Coordinates of C-alpha atoms in Angstrom, one line a residue:
M179 CA 141.0 -3.9 -96.0
N180 CA 140.1 -3.8 -92.5
A181 CA 137.9 -1.2 -90.7
E182 CA 141.1 0.5 -89.3
E183 CA 142.7 0.8 -93.1
M184 CA 139.6 2.6 -94.4
E185 CA 141.1 5.6 -96.6
F186 CA 140.4 8.7 -96.5
S187 CA 141.6 11.6 -99.0
K188 CA 143.4 14.6 -98.0
V189 CA 140.2 16.8 -99.7
Q190 CA 138.2 14.8 -97.0
K191 CA 140.3 15.3 -94.3
W192 CA 140.8 18.9 -94.6
S193 CA 137.2 19.6 -95.3
F194 CA 136.2 17.7 -92.1
S195 CA 138.9 19.7 -90.2
L196 CA 137.1 22.6 -91.0
S197 CA 134.3 22.2 -88.9
S198 CA 137.1 23.1 -86.2
L199 CA 137.9 26.4 -87.7
S200 CA 133.9 27.3 -87.5
T201 CA 133.4 25.9 -84.1
Y202 CA 136.4 27.5 -82.5
F203 CA 135.9 30.6 -84.5
I204 CA 132.5 30.9 -83.4
M205 CA 132.9 29.9 -79.9
G206 CA 135.9 32.1 -79.5
A207 CA 134.1 35.0 -80.7
F208 CA 131.2 34.4 -78.5
N209 CA 133.4 33.8 -75.3
I210 CA 135.9 36.3 -75.7
W211 CA 133.3 39.4 -76.3
V212 CA 129.9 38.7 -75.1
F213 CA 131.2 39.6 -71.2
S214 CA 133.0 42.9 -72.5
F215 CA 129.9 43.4 -74.8
Y216 CA 127.0 43.4 -72.0
F217 CA 129.2 44.6 -69.2
V218 CA 131.1 47.5 -70.9
A219 CA 129.0 48.1 -73.9
V220 CA 125.6 47.6 -72.7
G221 CA 126.0 48.7 -68.8
L222 CA 124.6 45.5 -67.8
P223 CA 125.9 44.8 -64.0
T224 CA 127.9 41.8 -63.5
I225 CA 125.2 40.1 -61.4
Y226 CA 122.4 39.9 -64.1
I227 CA 125.3 38.5 -66.2
M228 CA 126.5 36.2 -63.7
L229 CA 122.4 35.1 -63.2
A230 CA 121.9 34.5 -67.1
F231 CA 125.1 32.1 -67.3
I232 CA 123.6 30.2 -64.1
L233 CA 120.2 29.7 -65.7
W234 CA 122.1 28.6 -69.2
T235 CA 124.1 26.2 -67.4
I236 CA 121.0 24.1 -65.9
W237 CA 119.5 24.2 -69.1
N238 CA 123.1 23.0 -70.5
S239 CA 122.8 19.9 -68.1
I240 CA 119.9 18.6 -70.0
N241 CA 120.8 19.9 -73.5
D242 CA 124.2 18.7 -74.1
P243 CA 124.0 15.3 -72.9
L244 CA 120.3 14.4 -74.2
I245 CA 121.5 15.9 -78.1
G246 CA 124.4 13.9 -77.7
Y247 CA 122.5 10.6 -76.6
L248 CA 119.9 11.1 -79.1
S249 CA 122.3 11.4 -82.1
D250 CA 123.7 7.8 -80.9
R251 CA 120.5 6.6 -81.2
T252 CA 119.5 8.2 -84.5
H253 CA 119.5 6.2 -87.8
T254 CA 119.1 8.1 -90.9
R255 CA 120.3 7.4 -94.8
W256 CA 122.6 10.5 -93.9
G257 CA 124.3 9.2 -90.8
R258 CA 123.6 9.3 -87.3
R259 CA 125.2 12.9 -86.9
L260 CA 124.4 15.1 -89.9
P261 CA 120.9 15.9 -89.7
Y262 CA 121.5 17.7 -86.5
I263 CA 124.8 19.6 -88.0
I264 CA 122.5 20.8 -90.6
I265 CA 119.6 21.8 -88.2
G266 CA 122.0 23.7 -86.2
T267 CA 124.3 25.8 -88.7
I268 CA 121.7 28.4 -89.9
P269 CA 120.2 29.2 -86.4
I270 CA 123.9 29.4 -85.0
C271 CA 124.8 32.1 -87.9
I272 CA 121.7 34.4 -87.2
I273 CA 122.3 33.9 -83.4
E274 CA 125.7 35.3 -84.1
I275 CA 124.3 38.7 -85.6
I276 CA 121.3 39.3 -83.2
L277 CA 123.4 38.6 -80.0
W278 CA 124.8 42.0 -80.3
I279 CA 121.7 44.1 -80.8
P280 CA 119.9 43.5 -77.4
P281 CA 117.3 46.0 -76.1
T282 CA 118.4 48.4 -73.5
G283 CA 115.4 49.8 -72.1
S284 CA 115.8 48.1 -68.7
H285 CA 118.5 46.0 -67.0
F286 CA 115.6 43.3 -66.7
I287 CA 114.5 43.4 -70.4
T288 CA 118.4 42.9 -71.2
F289 CA 118.7 40.3 -68.8
I290 CA 115.8 38.1 -70.3
Y291 CA 117.0 39.0 -74.0
L292 CA 120.3 37.5 -72.9
L293 CA 119.1 34.3 -71.6
V294 CA 117.2 33.8 -74.0
L295 CA 119.9 34.0 -76.7
L296 CA 122.2 32.0 -74.5
I297 CA 119.9 29.0 -74.4
C298 CA 118.9 29.2 -78.1
F299 CA 122.6 29.4 -79.1
D300 CA 123.7 26.6 -77.0
T301 CA 121.1 24.5 -78.0
F302 CA 122.1 24.9 -82.1
Y303 CA 125.9 25.1 -81.1
T304 CA 125.7 21.8 -79.3
C305 CA 124.1 20.2 -82.7
V306 CA 126.7 21.7 -84.7
Y307 CA 129.4 20.5 -82.2
L308 CA 128.5 17.1 -83.3
F309 CA 131.2 17.0 -85.7
E310 CA 133.5 16.4 -82.8
T311 CA 131.9 13.0 -82.7
V312 CA 132.5 12.4 -85.9
F313 CA 136.3 12.3 -85.4
P314 CA 136.9 9.3 -82.8
E315 CA 134.0 7.5 -84.9
L316 CA 135.6 8.1 -88.5
Y317 CA 139.6 8.1 -88.0
I318 CA 140.4 5.1 -85.9
S319 CA 144.0 4.5 -86.9
I320 CA 146.8 6.3 -84.4
E321 CA 148.2 7.5 -87.7
D322 CA 144.9 8.8 -88.9
R323 CA 143.8 10.4 -85.6
A324 CA 147.4 12.2 -85.5
E325 CA 147.2 13.3 -89.0
V326 CA 143.5 14.6 -88.4
N327 CA 144.1 16.0 -85.3
T328 CA 147.1 18.0 -86.7
M329 CA 144.8 19.6 -89.2
K330 CA 141.9 20.1 -86.7
Q331 CA 144.1 22.1 -84.5
V332 CA 145.5 24.1 -87.3
L333 CA 142.3 25.0 -88.2
G334 CA 140.9 25.3 -85.0
M335 CA 143.6 27.8 -84.0
I336 CA 143.0 29.7 -86.9
G337 CA 139.6 30.1 -86.2
I338 CA 140.5 31.4 -82.5
L339 CA 143.1 33.7 -84.2
L340 CA 140.0 34.8 -86.5
S341 CA 137.9 35.4 -83.2
F342 CA 140.7 37.8 -81.9
L343 CA 141.8 39.4 -85.1
I344 CA 138.4 40.1 -86.3
P345 CA 136.9 41.8 -83.8
G346 CA 140.1 44.4 -83.1
I347 CA 139.6 45.6 -86.5
F348 CA 135.8 46.3 -86.2
I349 CA 135.6 46.9 -82.5
E350 CA 137.7 50.3 -82.1
D351 CA 136.3 50.9 -78.5
L352 CA 134.8 48.5 -76.3
T353 CA 132.4 51.0 -75.1
K354 CA 130.4 51.3 -78.5
P355 CA 128.1 48.6 -79.8
T356 CA 128.5 49.1 -83.2
G357 CA 131.7 47.3 -84.0
Y358 CA 130.7 44.2 -82.0
L359 CA 127.6 43.7 -84.4
I360 CA 129.5 44.2 -87.7
N361 CA 131.9 41.8 -86.3
G362 CA 129.0 39.3 -85.7
I363 CA 127.8 39.8 -89.2
V364 CA 131.5 38.8 -90.7
T365 CA 131.8 36.2 -88.0
S366 CA 128.2 34.7 -88.9
I367 CA 129.2 34.7 -92.9
I368 CA 132.6 33.0 -92.7
V369 CA 131.4 30.3 -90.0
G370 CA 128.2 29.6 -92.3
L371 CA 130.6 29.2 -95.7
T372 CA 133.3 26.9 -93.8
L373 CA 130.3 24.6 -92.3
F374 CA 128.9 24.1 -95.8
I375 CA 132.1 23.0 -96.9
A376 CA 132.7 20.5 -93.9
I377 CA 129.0 19.2 -94.3
K378 CA 129.3 18.8 -98.3
W379 CA 132.8 17.0 -98.7
G380 CA 134.0 16.2 -94.8
V381 CA 131.4 14.1 -93.1
K382 CA 131.1 10.5 -93.9
E383 CA 130.0 7.2 -91.8
R384 CA 131.7 3.9 -91.5
K385 CA 129.8 1.0 -92.9
E386 CA 130.4 -1.3 -89.5
F387 CA 128.9 1.3 -87.4
Q388 CA 125.8 1.6 -89.3
L389 CA 123.9 -0.6 -86.8
D390 CA 125.2 1.1 -83.9
H391 CA 122.2 2.8 -82.6
Q392 CA 120.5 -0.4 -82.1
H393 CA 121.8 -0.7 -78.0
D394 CA 119.5 -1.2 -75.0
F395 CA 121.0 1.9 -73.0
S396 CA 118.4 4.5 -72.1
F397 CA 119.0 8.0 -71.7
I398 CA 119.4 7.5 -67.9
Q399 CA 121.1 4.2 -67.9
G400 CA 123.6 5.4 -70.6
M401 CA 124.4 8.8 -68.5
K402 CA 125.3 6.0 -65.6
Y403 CA 127.5 4.1 -67.3
T404 CA 129.3 6.9 -68.9
F405 CA 129.7 9.0 -65.5
N406 CA 130.8 5.2 -64.0
N407 CA 133.8 5.2 -66.0
R408 CA 136.9 6.5 -64.0
G409 CA 138.9 7.6 -66.8
F410 CA 136.1 9.6 -68.2
I411 CA 135.5 11.1 -64.7
L412 CA 139.0 12.4 -64.7
Y413 CA 139.2 13.3 -68.0
V414 CA 136.2 15.7 -67.9
I415 CA 137.7 17.3 -64.4
V416 CA 140.6 18.2 -66.4
F417 CA 138.8 19.3 -69.5
F418 CA 136.6 21.4 -67.1
L419 CA 139.5 23.2 -65.7
Y420 CA 141.0 23.6 -69.3
E421 CA 138.0 25.3 -70.3
Y422 CA 137.9 27.5 -67.2
L423 CA 141.2 28.6 -68.0
V424 CA 140.6 29.5 -71.4
L425 CA 137.6 31.3 -70.7
L426 CA 139.1 33.1 -67.8
V427 CA 141.9 34.1 -69.8
G428 CA 140.1 35.0 -73.1
T429 CA 137.2 36.8 -71.2
I430 CA 139.7 38.9 -68.8
F431 CA 142.2 39.5 -71.4
P432 CA 140.9 42.3 -73.3
L433 CA 140.1 44.2 -69.9
Y434 CA 143.7 43.4 -68.9
C435 CA 144.9 45.1 -72.1
K436 CA 142.8 48.1 -71.8
H437 CA 143.4 49.0 -68.0
V438 CA 146.9 47.3 -67.2
L439 CA 148.7 48.0 -70.8
H440 CA 146.3 51.0 -71.6
V441 CA 146.6 50.0 -75.3
S442 CA 143.8 49.4 -77.5
P443 CA 141.3 46.6 -78.7
F444 CA 143.6 46.1 -82.4
E445 CA 146.8 45.8 -80.0
T446 CA 145.0 43.4 -77.8
S447 CA 144.2 41.3 -80.8
I448 CA 147.9 41.3 -82.2
L449 CA 149.3 39.7 -78.6
L450 CA 146.2 37.3 -79.0
G451 CA 147.3 36.5 -82.4
L452 CA 151.0 36.1 -81.8
M453 CA 150.3 33.4 -79.3
L454 CA 148.2 31.6 -81.4
L455 CA 150.4 31.7 -83.9
I456 CA 153.1 30.3 -81.8
G457 CA 151.0 27.5 -80.8
L458 CA 150.2 26.9 -84.6
A459 CA 153.8 26.6 -85.3
T460 CA 154.6 24.1 -82.4
I461 CA 151.5 21.5 -83.2
A462 CA 154.1 19.4 -85.2
I463 CA 156.2 19.0 -82.1
W464 CA 153.1 18.2 -79.9
M465 CA 152.3 15.4 -82.7
K466 CA 155.9 13.9 -82.3
L467 CA 155.7 13.9 -78.6
D468 CA 152.2 12.5 -78.3
I469 CA 153.6 9.5 -80.5
R470 CA 156.8 9.3 -78.4
I471 CA 155.6 9.9 -74.8
G472 CA 151.8 9.4 -74.9
G473 CA 148.9 12.2 -74.5
R474 CA 148.8 12.2 -70.7
K475 CA 152.4 13.1 -70.3
A476 CA 152.8 15.7 -72.8
F477 CA 149.5 17.4 -72.3
A478 CA 150.9 17.6 -68.6
F479 CA 153.9 19.2 -70.0
A480 CA 152.4 21.9 -72.1
M481 CA 150.3 22.6 -69.0
I482 CA 153.3 23.3 -66.9
A483 CA 155.0 25.4 -69.9
Y484 CA 152.1 27.6 -70.4
I485 CA 151.6 28.4 -66.7
I486 CA 155.3 29.3 -65.9
C487 CA 155.5 31.4 -68.9
T488 CA 152.6 33.4 -67.4
I489 CA 153.7 34.6 -63.9
P490 CA 155.5 37.5 -65.2
L491 CA 152.3 38.8 -66.2
L492 CA 151.4 39.6 -62.5
F493 CA 154.4 42.1 -62.3
V494 CA 155.0 43.5 -65.7
T495 CA 152.9 46.6 -67.1
S496 CA 154.9 47.0 -70.8
Y497 CA 153.6 46.2 -73.8
I498 CA 156.5 44.8 -75.3
S499 CA 157.6 43.1 -72.1
V500 CA 154.0 41.3 -72.3
L501 CA 154.3 40.5 -76.1
L502 CA 157.7 38.8 -75.2
I503 CA 156.1 36.9 -72.5
I504 CA 153.0 35.8 -75.0
L505 CA 155.4 34.5 -77.5
F506 CA 156.7 32.1 -74.8
A507 CA 153.4 31.2 -73.5
G508 CA 151.9 30.3 -76.8
F509 CA 154.1 26.9 -76.8
G510 CA 152.3 25.4 -73.9
W511 CA 148.9 27.2 -75.5
G512 CA 149.5 25.0 -78.5
G513 CA 149.8 22.0 -76.5
M514 CA 146.9 22.1 -74.3
M515 CA 144.9 22.7 -77.5
Y516 CA 146.3 19.5 -79.5
F517 CA 145.5 17.2 -77.0
V518 CA 142.4 18.3 -75.1
W519 CA 140.1 16.8 -77.3
L520 CA 142.4 14.3 -78.6
L521 CA 142.2 12.1 -75.3
I522 CA 138.7 11.7 -75.2
A523 CA 139.1 9.4 -78.3
D524 CA 140.6 6.9 -76.4
I525 CA 137.9 6.8 -73.8
I526 CA 135.3 6.4 -76.3
D527 CA 137.4 3.3 -77.9
E528 CA 137.8 1.7 -74.4
D529 CA 133.5 2.2 -73.8
E530 CA 133.1 0.5 -77.8
L531 CA 135.1 -2.5 -76.1
K532 CA 132.9 -2.9 -73.3
T533 CA 129.5 -2.1 -74.6
G534 CA 129.9 -3.2 -78.3
V535 CA 128.6 0.2 -79.7
R536 CA 130.4 3.7 -80.4
R537 CA 128.6 6.5 -78.1
E538 CA 130.3 9.4 -79.5
G539 CA 127.2 11.5 -79.1
T540 CA 127.1 10.9 -75.0
Y541 CA 130.5 11.3 -74.1
I542 CA 131.0 14.4 -76.4
G543 CA 127.7 16.0 -75.3
S544 CA 128.4 15.3 -71.7
S545 CA 131.8 16.8 -72.0
V546 CA 130.4 20.0 -73.6
F547 CA 128.0 20.4 -70.8
F548 CA 131.2 20.7 -68.6
M549 CA 132.5 23.4 -71.4
R550 CA 129.6 25.5 -70.6
L551 CA 129.8 25.0 -66.9
A552 CA 133.4 26.1 -66.9
M553 CA 132.2 29.4 -68.6
V554 CA 129.7 30.1 -65.8
A555 CA 132.6 29.0 -63.1
S556 CA 134.9 31.8 -65.0
I557 CA 132.0 34.2 -64.9
I558 CA 131.0 33.5 -61.1
T559 CA 134.9 34.0 -60.4
I560 CA 135.1 37.3 -62.5
S561 CA 131.8 38.6 -60.8
F562 CA 133.5 37.6 -57.4
V563 CA 136.8 39.5 -57.8
F564 CA 135.1 42.6 -59.4
T565 CA 132.6 42.8 -57.0
S566 CA 135.0 42.4 -53.9
S567 CA 137.2 45.3 -55.3
G568 CA 134.2 47.6 -55.9
W569 CA 134.0 47.1 -59.9
E570 CA 130.0 45.9 -59.8
E571 CA 129.3 48.2 -62.4
Y572 CA 131.8 49.5 -65.3
T573 CA 133.7 52.7 -64.8
P574 CA 136.6 53.6 -67.1
N575 CA 138.7 54.3 -64.5
P576 CA 139.7 51.3 -62.1
G577 CA 141.5 51.7 -58.8
A578 CA 144.7 49.6 -57.8
D579 CA 142.7 46.5 -56.1
I580 CA 140.9 46.1 -59.4
I581 CA 144.0 46.1 -61.3
L582 CA 145.2 43.8 -59.1
G583 CA 142.3 41.7 -59.4
I584 CA 142.4 41.6 -63.2
K585 CA 146.2 40.1 -62.3
L586 CA 145.0 37.7 -60.2
L587 CA 142.4 36.6 -62.6
M588 CA 145.0 36.4 -66.0
V589 CA 147.6 34.5 -63.6
V590 CA 146.7 33.2 -60.3
F591 CA 143.2 31.2 -60.8
P592 CA 144.4 29.5 -64.3
G593 CA 147.5 28.4 -61.9
I594 CA 145.3 26.9 -59.6
A595 CA 143.5 25.0 -62.4
I596 CA 146.4 24.0 -64.0
A597 CA 147.7 22.3 -60.7
L598 CA 144.3 20.4 -59.9
S599 CA 144.7 19.3 -63.8
L600 CA 148.1 17.5 -63.3
I601 CA 146.7 15.6 -60.1
C602 CA 143.7 14.6 -62.1
L603 CA 146.5 13.5 -65.3
Y604 CA 148.9 11.6 -62.8
F605 CA 145.9 8.9 -61.9
Y606 CA 144.4 9.1 -65.2
P607 CA 144.7 5.5 -67.0
F608 CA 145.3 5.8 -70.6
T609 CA 149.1 5.2 -70.6
K610 CA 150.8 5.2 -73.7
E611 CA 151.1 1.1 -73.8
Y612 CA 147.0 0.8 -72.8
V613 CA 146.0 3.0 -75.6
Q614 CA 148.0 0.8 -77.9
E615 CA 146.6 -2.5 -76.3
I616 CA 142.9 -0.8 -76.9
K617 CA 143.8 0.0 -80.7
Q618 CA 144.6 -4.1 -81.3
N619 CA 141.6 -4.9 -79.4
M620 CA 139.4 -2.9 -81.8
A621 CA 140.3 -4.1 -84.8
E622 CA 138.6 -7.4 -84.2
L623 CA 135.6 -6.1 -83.2
H624 CA 135.4 -4.0 -86.3
M625 CA 136.0 -6.6 -88.5
S626 CA 133.0 -8.9 -86.8
K627 CA 131.2 -5.6 -86.9
K628 CA 131.3 -5.2 -90.6
E629 CA 130.6 -8.7 -91.3
R630 CA 127.2 -8.2 -89.1
V631 CA 126.3 -5.3 -91.2
K632 CA 126.6 -7.3 -94.7
S633 CA 124.4 -10.2 -93.4
N634 CA 121.5 -7.5 -92.6

């Protein structure tokens, strides 16, 4: 049995994939509600929120790639990634609770509290997110990757769905802090339980990669080599723009529903939940398209499908109309979620052929930084639009300019992000044929690695 034919049980695959439910759930709950909480419920001005996220990003620029690099160089009896995942699990669950009980004596004290928790959240979340580095390392064949990626996206969408629906149950009014705290406690419990299952029964390590921690790359050299990879540069631009779109829409959607549609948080959750359910139902279609035409073309098709479906949001104000729009937009949303993390696995495979070692930590860690950068970009965009339209501090009855700004944030800015992404995907070098060639060359490399491990 060669390296590519290593077998994994359904229990192992589903247990591993539960990590996506955990990470998508807790990050979804964070991304969607943290701005609304601190802006609407706490009353922190947008300038403080924007500054906190900018400083947070500076920390991310060091933290995310460094943790990824350190995991690449780690060697323990539990593997390279598992110790970090375990270290991050309990703190991230605690932070998910205390994030929603800030001191409110002054704007500055609240700002410092938010900044400290942002830094702590990111540090431990990056440790937990190393689950993503295990995916391309553990599942090498096209068939295994397609199957497990489907499981990951199904559970990941359920995680995002929970991040919309559960808050809708507890957050009855965006201006009242109590619901956010209850939601944080419930989220923490669910995330803790699913991470335990994923850690206990999902994480494994291939024997042929046990010596891959032995390489000559320093942190700086590794980063230079990584960012000299043309395919990776194009990918992280697409990834950044995708995350910018997701975070922008996720953050602004509660305000869109409250002030444009005039509906409750629960009805808002229903809308987002329906879009995710449609995305979930279309995963099998995207998996087949991936195999038939390749990830690059299918990803582009998903982006085009999504943005076309959302254009009517600029004009409609009826809840039923938006519900119908969301049902169609869910098709493209599902495709974007399916492909965004699948593409980087091919880049890591190619890098292994060039360097001789698997460097998932460096690549995933660098990508996570761009995820955080996208969040800051989305907050800056929102702050710019709100400030330009006279909504620096929250007031319950915004004027026509603010309503227009909310609509632009929902449709026009995401449209620009998708247009730029399509340009990058056009030049993205990982065609279906090139990916198949990489797989063939990897089989021989992994057999030689396996022999090297045996000889040691």
